[in-house]
mmCIF file of C-alpha atoms and ligand atoms in Angstrom:
data_model
loop_
_atom_site.group_PDB
_atom_site.id
_atom_site.type_symbol
_atom_site.label_atom_id
_atom_site.label_comp_id
_atom_site.label_asym_id
_atom_site.label_seq_id
_atom_site.Cartn_x
_atom_site.Cartn_y
_atom_site.Cartn_z
ATOM 1 C CA UNK A 1 -11.192 82.110 -21.542
ATOM 2 C CA UNK A 2 -9.612 82.392 -18.068
ATOM 3 C CA UNK A 3 -6.283 84.069 -17.809
ATOM 4 C CA UNK A 4 -3.190 81.011 -17.200
ATOM 5 C CA UNK A 5 -2.693 80.999 -13.789
ATOM 6 C CA UNK A 6 0.714 79.910 -12.573
ATOM 7 C CA UNK A 7 -0.721 76.947 -10.983
ATOM 8 C CA UNK A 8 -2.328 75.546 -13.684
ATOM 9 C CA UNK A 9 -1.258 72.172 -14.998
ATOM 10 C CA UNK A 10 0.312 71.977 -18.444
ATOM 11 C CA UNK A 11 -1.434 69.218 -19.167
ATOM 12 C CA UNK A 12 -4.577 67.850 -17.932
ATOM 13 C CA UNK A 13 -5.844 64.553 -18.282
ATOM 14 C CA UNK A 14 -9.572 64.065 -17.356
ATOM 15 C CA UNK A 15 -11.933 60.849 -17.457
ATOM 16 C CA UNK A 16 -10.353 59.740 -20.503
ATOM 17 C CA UNK A 17 -11.398 56.120 -21.633
ATOM 18 C CA UNK A 18 -10.304 54.693 -25.088
ATOM 19 C CA UNK A 19 -11.924 51.749 -26.453
ATOM 20 C CA UNK A 20 -11.224 49.352 -29.488
ATOM 21 C CA UNK A 21 -14.823 47.835 -29.887
ATOM 22 C CA UNK A 22 -15.690 46.314 -27.020
ATOM 23 C CA UNK A 23 -11.877 46.394 -25.606
ATOM 24 C CA UNK A 24 -11.206 49.025 -22.675
ATOM 25 C CA UNK A 25 -7.757 49.991 -23.605
ATOM 26 C CA UNK A 26 -7.915 53.281 -21.209
ATOM 27 C CA UNK A 27 -10.426 53.022 -18.269
ATOM 28 C CA UNK A 28 -11.442 56.659 -16.989
ATOM 29 C CA UNK A 29 -8.043 58.348 -16.924
ATOM 30 C CA UNK A 30 -7.157 61.159 -15.010
ATOM 31 C CA UNK A 31 -4.090 63.203 -14.462
ATOM 32 C CA UNK A 32 -2.782 66.567 -14.083
ATOM 33 C CA UNK A 33 0.947 67.212 -15.350
ATOM 34 C CA UNK A 34 2.475 70.575 -13.941
ATOM 35 C CA UNK A 35 4.920 72.796 -16.521
ATOM 36 C CA UNK A 36 8.313 71.551 -16.400
ATOM 37 C CA UNK A 37 7.644 68.006 -14.248
ATOM 38 C CA UNK A 38 9.848 65.099 -15.272
ATOM 39 C CA UNK A 39 6.958 62.433 -15.422
ATOM 40 C CA UNK A 40 7.369 59.001 -15.995
ATOM 41 C CA UNK A 41 4.968 56.394 -17.123
ATOM 42 C CA UNK A 42 5.037 52.540 -16.377
ATOM 43 C CA UNK A 43 3.159 49.617 -16.797
ATOM 44 C CA UNK A 44 3.337 46.184 -18.170
ATOM 45 C CA UNK A 45 2.847 45.489 -21.966
ATOM 46 C CA UNK A 46 -0.592 46.146 -23.037
ATOM 47 C CA UNK A 47 -1.352 48.485 -20.031
ATOM 48 C CA UNK A 48 -2.074 51.350 -22.532
ATOM 49 C CA UNK A 49 0.752 53.308 -22.431
ATOM 50 C CA UNK A 50 0.952 54.126 -26.011
ATOM 51 C CA UNK A 51 -2.470 54.705 -25.857
ATOM 52 C CA UNK A 52 -2.561 57.279 -23.689
ATOM 53 C CA UNK A 53 0.100 58.744 -25.405
ATOM 54 C CA UNK A 54 -1.945 58.456 -28.716
ATOM 55 C CA UNK A 55 -4.751 60.118 -26.909
ATOM 56 C CA UNK A 56 -2.617 63.283 -26.005
ATOM 57 C CA UNK A 57 -0.983 63.816 -29.121
ATOM 58 C CA UNK A 58 -3.972 63.199 -31.237
ATOM 59 C CA UNK A 59 -3.981 60.103 -33.021
ATOM 60 C CA UNK A 60 -6.658 58.695 -31.235
ATOM 61 C CA UNK A 61 -10.128 60.480 -30.511
ATOM 62 C CA UNK A 62 -11.286 59.806 -26.814
ATOM 63 C CA UNK A 63 -14.478 59.186 -25.930
ATOM 64 C CA UNK A 64 -15.265 60.453 -23.618
ATOM 65 C CA UNK A 65 -12.726 62.449 -21.736
ATOM 66 C CA UNK A 66 -11.158 65.401 -22.227
ATOM 67 C CA UNK A 67 -7.516 66.358 -22.860
ATOM 68 C CA UNK A 68 -6.699 70.052 -21.889
ATOM 69 C CA UNK A 69 -3.241 71.519 -22.790
ATOM 70 C CA UNK A 70 -2.046 75.558 -21.599
ATOM 71 C CA UNK A 71 -5.133 76.017 -20.958
ATOM 72 C CA UNK A 72 -6.879 74.825 -23.992
ATOM 73 C CA UNK A 73 -9.453 72.261 -24.762
ATOM 74 C CA UNK A 74 -7.629 70.391 -27.416
ATOM 75 C CA UNK A 75 -9.611 67.112 -27.536
ATOM 76 C CA UNK A 76 -11.103 67.855 -31.006
ATOM 77 C CA UNK A 77 -7.588 69.095 -32.290
ATOM 78 C CA UNK A 78 -5.908 66.894 -35.032
ATOM 79 C CA UNK A 79 -2.391 66.003 -34.067
ATOM 80 C CA UNK A 80 -0.771 67.970 -36.626
ATOM 81 C CA UNK A 81 -2.378 71.043 -34.899
ATOM 82 C CA UNK A 82 -1.615 69.294 -31.480
ATOM 83 C CA UNK A 83 2.014 69.229 -32.614
ATOM 84 C CA UNK A 84 1.963 73.048 -33.018
ATOM 85 C CA UNK A 85 0.202 73.779 -29.908
ATOM 86 C CA UNK A 86 3.626 72.413 -28.095
ATOM 87 C CA UNK A 87 2.764 68.570 -28.272
ATOM 88 C CA UNK A 88 5.737 66.211 -29.615
ATOM 89 C CA UNK A 89 6.417 62.928 -29.179
ATOM 90 C CA UNK A 90 9.228 60.178 -30.422
ATOM 91 C CA UNK A 91 7.690 57.090 -31.710
ATOM 92 C CA UNK A 92 8.263 53.487 -29.964
ATOM 93 C CA UNK A 93 9.341 51.965 -33.169
ATOM 94 C CA UNK A 94 12.000 54.831 -34.805
ATOM 95 C CA UNK A 95 10.755 55.866 -38.237
ATOM 96 C CA UNK A 96 13.762 57.665 -40.240
ATOM 97 C CA UNK A 97 13.565 58.204 -43.493
ATOM 98 C CA UNK A 98 16.546 56.092 -44.582
ATOM 99 C CA UNK A 99 17.414 57.407 -47.747
ATOM 100 C CA UNK A 100 17.485 60.737 -46.210
ATOM 101 C CA UNK A 101 20.418 62.424 -44.473
ATOM 102 C CA UNK A 102 20.062 63.203 -40.285
ATOM 103 C CA UNK A 103 19.933 67.102 -41.767
ATOM 104 C CA UNK A 104 17.073 65.714 -44.101
ATOM 105 C CA UNK A 105 15.217 63.798 -41.563
ATOM 106 C CA UNK A 106 15.083 66.772 -39.059
ATOM 107 C CA UNK A 107 13.751 69.007 -41.918
ATOM 108 C CA UNK A 108 10.374 67.425 -42.055
ATOM 109 C CA UNK A 109 9.975 67.431 -38.176
ATOM 110 C CA UNK A 110 10.615 71.154 -39.098
ATOM 111 C CA UNK A 111 8.404 71.598 -42.155
ATOM 112 C CA UNK A 112 5.270 69.564 -40.070
ATOM 113 C CA UNK A 113 5.420 72.097 -36.782
ATOM 114 C CA UNK A 114 5.628 75.560 -39.931
ATOM 115 C CA UNK A 115 3.441 77.864 -39.122
ATOM 116 C CA UNK A 116 2.398 78.311 -42.804
ATOM 117 C CA UNK A 117 2.032 82.248 -42.451
ATOM 118 C CA UNK A 118 5.144 82.796 -41.532
ATOM 119 C CA UNK A 119 7.623 82.860 -43.853
ATOM 120 C CA UNK A 120 11.598 81.224 -42.934
ATOM 121 C CA UNK A 121 14.773 81.770 -45.443
ATOM 122 C CA UNK A 122 16.328 78.720 -46.266
ATOM 123 C CA UNK A 123 19.350 79.684 -44.030
ATOM 124 C CA UNK A 124 17.330 80.340 -41.003
ATOM 125 C CA UNK A 125 15.413 76.433 -41.289
ATOM 126 C CA UNK A 126 19.032 75.293 -41.522
ATOM 127 C CA UNK A 127 20.272 77.411 -38.233
ATOM 128 C CA UNK A 128 17.602 76.105 -36.706
ATOM 129 C CA UNK A 129 17.983 72.728 -37.398
ATOM 130 C CA UNK A 130 21.685 72.723 -37.133
ATOM 131 C CA UNK A 131 20.910 74.352 -33.233
ATOM 132 C CA UNK A 132 18.850 71.558 -32.357
ATOM 133 C CA UNK A 133 21.443 69.095 -33.910
ATOM 134 C CA UNK A 134 23.956 71.025 -31.395
ATOM 135 C CA UNK A 135 21.356 70.218 -28.714
ATOM 136 C CA UNK A 136 21.400 66.684 -29.398
ATOM 137 C CA UNK A 137 24.665 65.929 -29.775
ATOM 138 C CA UNK A 138 24.346 65.155 -33.696
ATOM 139 C CA UNK A 139 25.826 67.877 -35.499
ATOM 140 C CA UNK A 140 28.601 65.841 -36.861
ATOM 141 C CA UNK A 141 26.106 63.395 -38.108
ATOM 142 C CA UNK A 142 24.342 66.251 -40.193
ATOM 143 C CA UNK A 143 25.074 64.765 -43.491
ATOM 144 C CA UNK A 144 25.255 61.503 -42.790
ATOM 145 C CA UNK A 145 22.436 59.209 -43.741
ATOM 146 C CA UNK A 146 20.203 57.735 -41.559
ATOM 147 C CA UNK A 147 21.335 54.338 -42.713
ATOM 148 C CA UNK A 148 24.589 55.123 -41.385
ATOM 149 C CA UNK A 149 23.641 55.576 -37.659
ATOM 150 C CA UNK A 150 24.337 53.460 -34.746
ATOM 151 C CA UNK A 151 20.751 52.691 -33.035
ATOM 152 C CA UNK A 152 21.929 54.874 -30.111
ATOM 153 C CA UNK A 153 22.748 57.971 -32.720
ATOM 154 C CA UNK A 154 19.282 56.616 -34.303
ATOM 155 C CA UNK A 155 17.425 56.939 -31.043
ATOM 156 C CA UNK A 156 18.998 60.470 -30.783
ATOM 157 C CA UNK A 157 17.646 61.847 -34.102
ATOM 158 C CA UNK A 158 14.346 60.448 -33.020
ATOM 159 C CA UNK A 159 14.024 62.637 -30.329
ATOM 160 C CA UNK A 160 15.607 65.714 -32.103
ATOM 161 C CA UNK A 161 12.998 64.884 -34.926
ATOM 162 C CA UNK A 162 10.245 65.696 -32.139
ATOM 163 C CA UNK A 163 12.658 68.667 -30.982
ATOM 164 C CA UNK A 164 12.183 70.282 -34.040
ATOM 165 C CA UNK A 165 8.758 71.300 -33.273
ATOM 166 C CA UNK A 166 9.764 73.379 -30.572
ATOM 167 C CA UNK A 167 7.644 71.359 -27.991
ATOM 168 C CA UNK A 168 6.759 72.629 -24.845
ATOM 169 C CA UNK A 169 5.649 68.866 -23.610
ATOM 170 C CA UNK A 170 7.877 65.889 -25.077
ATOM 171 C CA UNK A 171 6.588 62.438 -25.118
ATOM 172 C CA UNK A 172 9.245 59.785 -25.254
ATOM 173 C CA UNK A 173 7.756 56.299 -25.846
ATOM 174 C CA UNK A 174 10.402 53.735 -25.354
ATOM 175 C CA UNK A 175 13.365 55.419 -26.483
ATOM 176 C CA UNK A 176 15.894 53.683 -24.638
ATOM 177 C CA UNK A 177 14.675 49.980 -25.681
ATOM 178 C CA UNK A 178 17.700 47.314 -26.768
ATOM 179 C CA UNK A 179 20.366 50.027 -25.508
ATOM 180 C CA UNK A 180 23.235 49.244 -23.737
ATOM 181 C CA UNK A 181 23.478 50.921 -19.888
ATOM 182 C CA UNK A 182 26.138 53.433 -21.264
ATOM 183 C CA UNK A 183 23.919 54.348 -23.976
ATOM 184 C CA UNK A 184 20.656 54.275 -21.551
ATOM 185 C CA UNK A 185 22.981 56.804 -19.423
ATOM 186 C CA UNK A 186 23.351 58.948 -22.633
ATOM 187 C CA UNK A 187 19.897 59.528 -23.729
ATOM 188 C CA UNK A 188 19.153 59.714 -20.328
ATOM 189 C CA UNK A 189 21.769 62.765 -19.782
ATOM 190 C CA UNK A 190 19.889 64.554 -22.788
ATOM 191 C CA UNK A 191 16.247 64.061 -21.714
ATOM 192 C CA UNK A 192 17.883 65.766 -18.895
ATOM 193 C CA UNK A 193 19.744 68.559 -20.229
ATOM 194 C CA UNK A 194 15.793 69.003 -22.260
ATOM 195 C CA UNK A 195 14.332 68.911 -19.083
ATOM 196 C CA UNK A 196 16.570 71.656 -17.396
ATOM 197 C CA UNK A 197 15.598 73.912 -20.585
ATOM 198 C CA UNK A 198 12.111 74.031 -19.873
ATOM 199 C CA UNK A 199 10.725 71.088 -21.685
ATOM 200 C CA UNK A 200 8.195 68.870 -19.465
ATOM 201 C CA UNK A 201 8.895 65.458 -20.357
ATOM 202 C CA UNK A 202 6.612 62.047 -20.394
ATOM 203 C CA UNK A 203 8.889 58.947 -20.128
ATOM 204 C CA UNK A 204 7.711 55.995 -21.011
ATOM 205 C CA UNK A 205 10.233 53.053 -20.463
ATOM 206 C CA UNK A 206 10.630 49.384 -19.508
ATOM 207 C CA UNK A 207 13.978 49.970 -17.952
ATOM 208 C CA UNK A 208 12.925 50.777 -14.691
ATOM 209 C CA UNK A 209 16.238 51.900 -13.211
ATOM 210 C CA UNK A 210 15.956 54.434 -16.252
ATOM 211 C CA UNK A 211 12.718 56.180 -15.216
ATOM 212 C CA UNK A 212 13.181 56.205 -11.956
ATOM 213 C CA UNK A 213 16.235 58.372 -11.967
ATOM 214 C CA UNK A 214 14.926 60.281 -14.749
ATOM 215 C CA UNK A 215 11.192 60.782 -12.760
ATOM 216 C CA UNK A 216 10.103 63.056 -10.231
ATOM 217 C CA UNK A 217 6.720 61.457 -10.287
ATOM 218 C CA UNK A 218 5.563 58.097 -12.084
ATOM 219 C CA UNK A 219 2.250 56.787 -12.844
ATOM 220 C CA UNK A 220 1.897 53.117 -13.537
ATOM 221 C CA UNK A 221 -0.837 51.531 -15.639
ATOM 222 C CA UNK A 222 -2.198 48.231 -15.269
ATOM 223 C CA UNK A 223 -4.782 46.982 -17.989
ATOM 224 C CA UNK A 224 -5.852 50.786 -18.545
ATOM 225 C CA UNK A 225 -6.276 51.764 -15.075
ATOM 226 C CA UNK A 226 -3.854 53.892 -12.934
ATOM 227 C CA UNK A 227 -2.953 51.768 -10.019
ATOM 228 C CA UNK A 228 -0.414 53.903 -8.271
ATOM 229 C CA UNK A 229 0.913 57.666 -8.598
ATOM 230 C CA UNK A 230 3.220 59.173 -6.690
ATOM 231 C CA UNK A 231 7.119 59.396 -6.013
ATOM 232 C CA UNK A 232 9.150 56.935 -7.742
ATOM 233 C CA UNK A 233 10.085 55.242 -4.083
ATOM 234 C CA UNK A 234 5.850 55.307 -3.367
ATOM 235 C CA UNK A 235 5.430 53.818 -6.631
ATOM 236 C CA UNK A 236 8.216 51.147 -6.520
ATOM 237 C CA UNK A 237 7.253 50.251 -2.988
ATOM 238 C CA UNK A 238 3.467 49.736 -4.045
ATOM 239 C CA UNK A 239 2.277 46.481 -3.656
ATOM 240 C CA UNK A 240 0.470 46.245 -6.944
ATOM 241 C CA UNK A 241 2.692 47.812 -9.188
ATOM 242 C CA UNK A 242 5.655 44.557 -7.886
ATOM 243 C CA UNK A 243 2.727 42.604 -8.517
ATOM 244 C CA UNK A 244 1.817 43.863 -11.633
ATOM 245 C CA UNK A 245 5.407 43.712 -12.818
ATOM 246 C CA UNK A 246 5.752 40.308 -11.500
ATOM 247 C CA UNK A 247 2.976 38.671 -13.603
ATOM 248 C CA UNK A 248 4.610 39.817 -16.648
HETATM 249 P P1 ADP B 301 1.353 49.690 -24.214
HETATM 250 O O1 ADP B 301 2.011 50.602 -24.437
HETATM 251 O O2 ADP B 301 1.234 50.072 -22.482
HETATM 252 O O3 ADP B 301 1.832 48.243 -24.154
HETATM 253 P P2 ADP B 301 -0.737 50.108 -25.995
HETATM 254 O O4 ADP B 301 -1.473 51.152 -25.323
HETATM 255 O O5 ADP B 301 -0.078 49.949 -26.960
HETATM 256 O O6 ADP B 301 -0.193 49.177 -24.514
HETATM 257 O O7 ADP B 301 -1.732 48.952 -26.083
HETATM 258 C C1 ADP B 301 -3.107 49.035 -24.935
HETATM 259 C C2 ADP B 301 -3.967 47.456 -25.466
HETATM 260 O O8 ADP B 301 -4.695 48.614 -26.488
HETATM 261 C C3 ADP B 301 -3.325 46.339 -26.023
HETATM 262 O O9 ADP B 301 -4.184 45.445 -25.497
HETATM 263 C C4 ADP B 301 -3.532 46.516 -27.471
HETATM 264 O O10 ADP B 301 -4.064 45.156 -28.045
HETATM 265 C C5 ADP B 301 -4.809 47.353 -27.275
HETATM 266 N N1 ADP B 301 -4.814 48.484 -28.905
HETATM 267 C C6 ADP B 301 -3.613 49.209 -28.922
HETATM 268 N N2 ADP B 301 -3.732 50.042 -30.596
HETATM 269 C C7 ADP B 301 -5.130 49.267 -30.421
HETATM 270 C C8 ADP B 301 -5.452 49.295 -31.584
HETATM 271 N N3 ADP B 301 -5.164 50.185 -32.749
HETATM 272 N N4 ADP B 301 -6.676 48.714 -32.377
HETATM 273 C C9 ADP B 301 -6.678 47.664 -31.389
HETATM 274 N N5 ADP B 301 -6.513 47.596 -30.393
HETATM 275 C C10 ADP B 301 -5.793 48.114 -29.712
HETATM 276 MG MG1 MG B 302 3.786 50.915 -25.821
#
């Protein structure tokens, strides 16, 4: 294997295609994401955003196409192995374990990412969990049942669960949907602070203001194809992007 050089992308998606039967959900998508970039992914409903995330996280196999992460071809790795390599995603529909406390929900994430060859004490696990909850502004909710959380707290918990796996790449799939504008700002600030702590973030969001404020680079999909990629301003000014959004 070649020595990783500092110019290498964190994530490289090459000629990725995903079919569901005869339907092409992703059509020959290629993109490099450098380490540390705040990357926005937009596109109308059904354009393939979540499918792309599923291909990155390993929920879907790609055929053909390759996914390279930190200089390693991960195309054939199982989802939990990719998680251990440093890829974490939030789910578009938060799926907390409702009967559990916030702390217990996080422990599930910790266990999922755990390297089973390393023995970690209960106290160490608890420390790790509390430090993540503190980072996510949820420390005071540790022992509260997930059913008692507000919408914005649930979204934060969803991100905290992803953070429990110590990701290098965090993928946030519409975690802001349905939040008020001040709550959107809260989650945006949180993601910004994670990005400042050396985590590369792919943000999928319908709330255009939020993506544009957050992202250094934006990619727009339509019907499984990249129709624009560039700075937020460039993408917003793009004729095809404007048409794609007017059409929905
Ligand atoms: P987006 O996240 O951009 O709204 P998706 O990636 O969820 O879009 O879906 C892209 C297209 O692929 C849609 O037409 C959707 O119906 C289809 N699709 C997604 N997942 C599946 C699946 N598991 N089986 C069949 N079709 C799917
Ligand atoms: Mg989606």
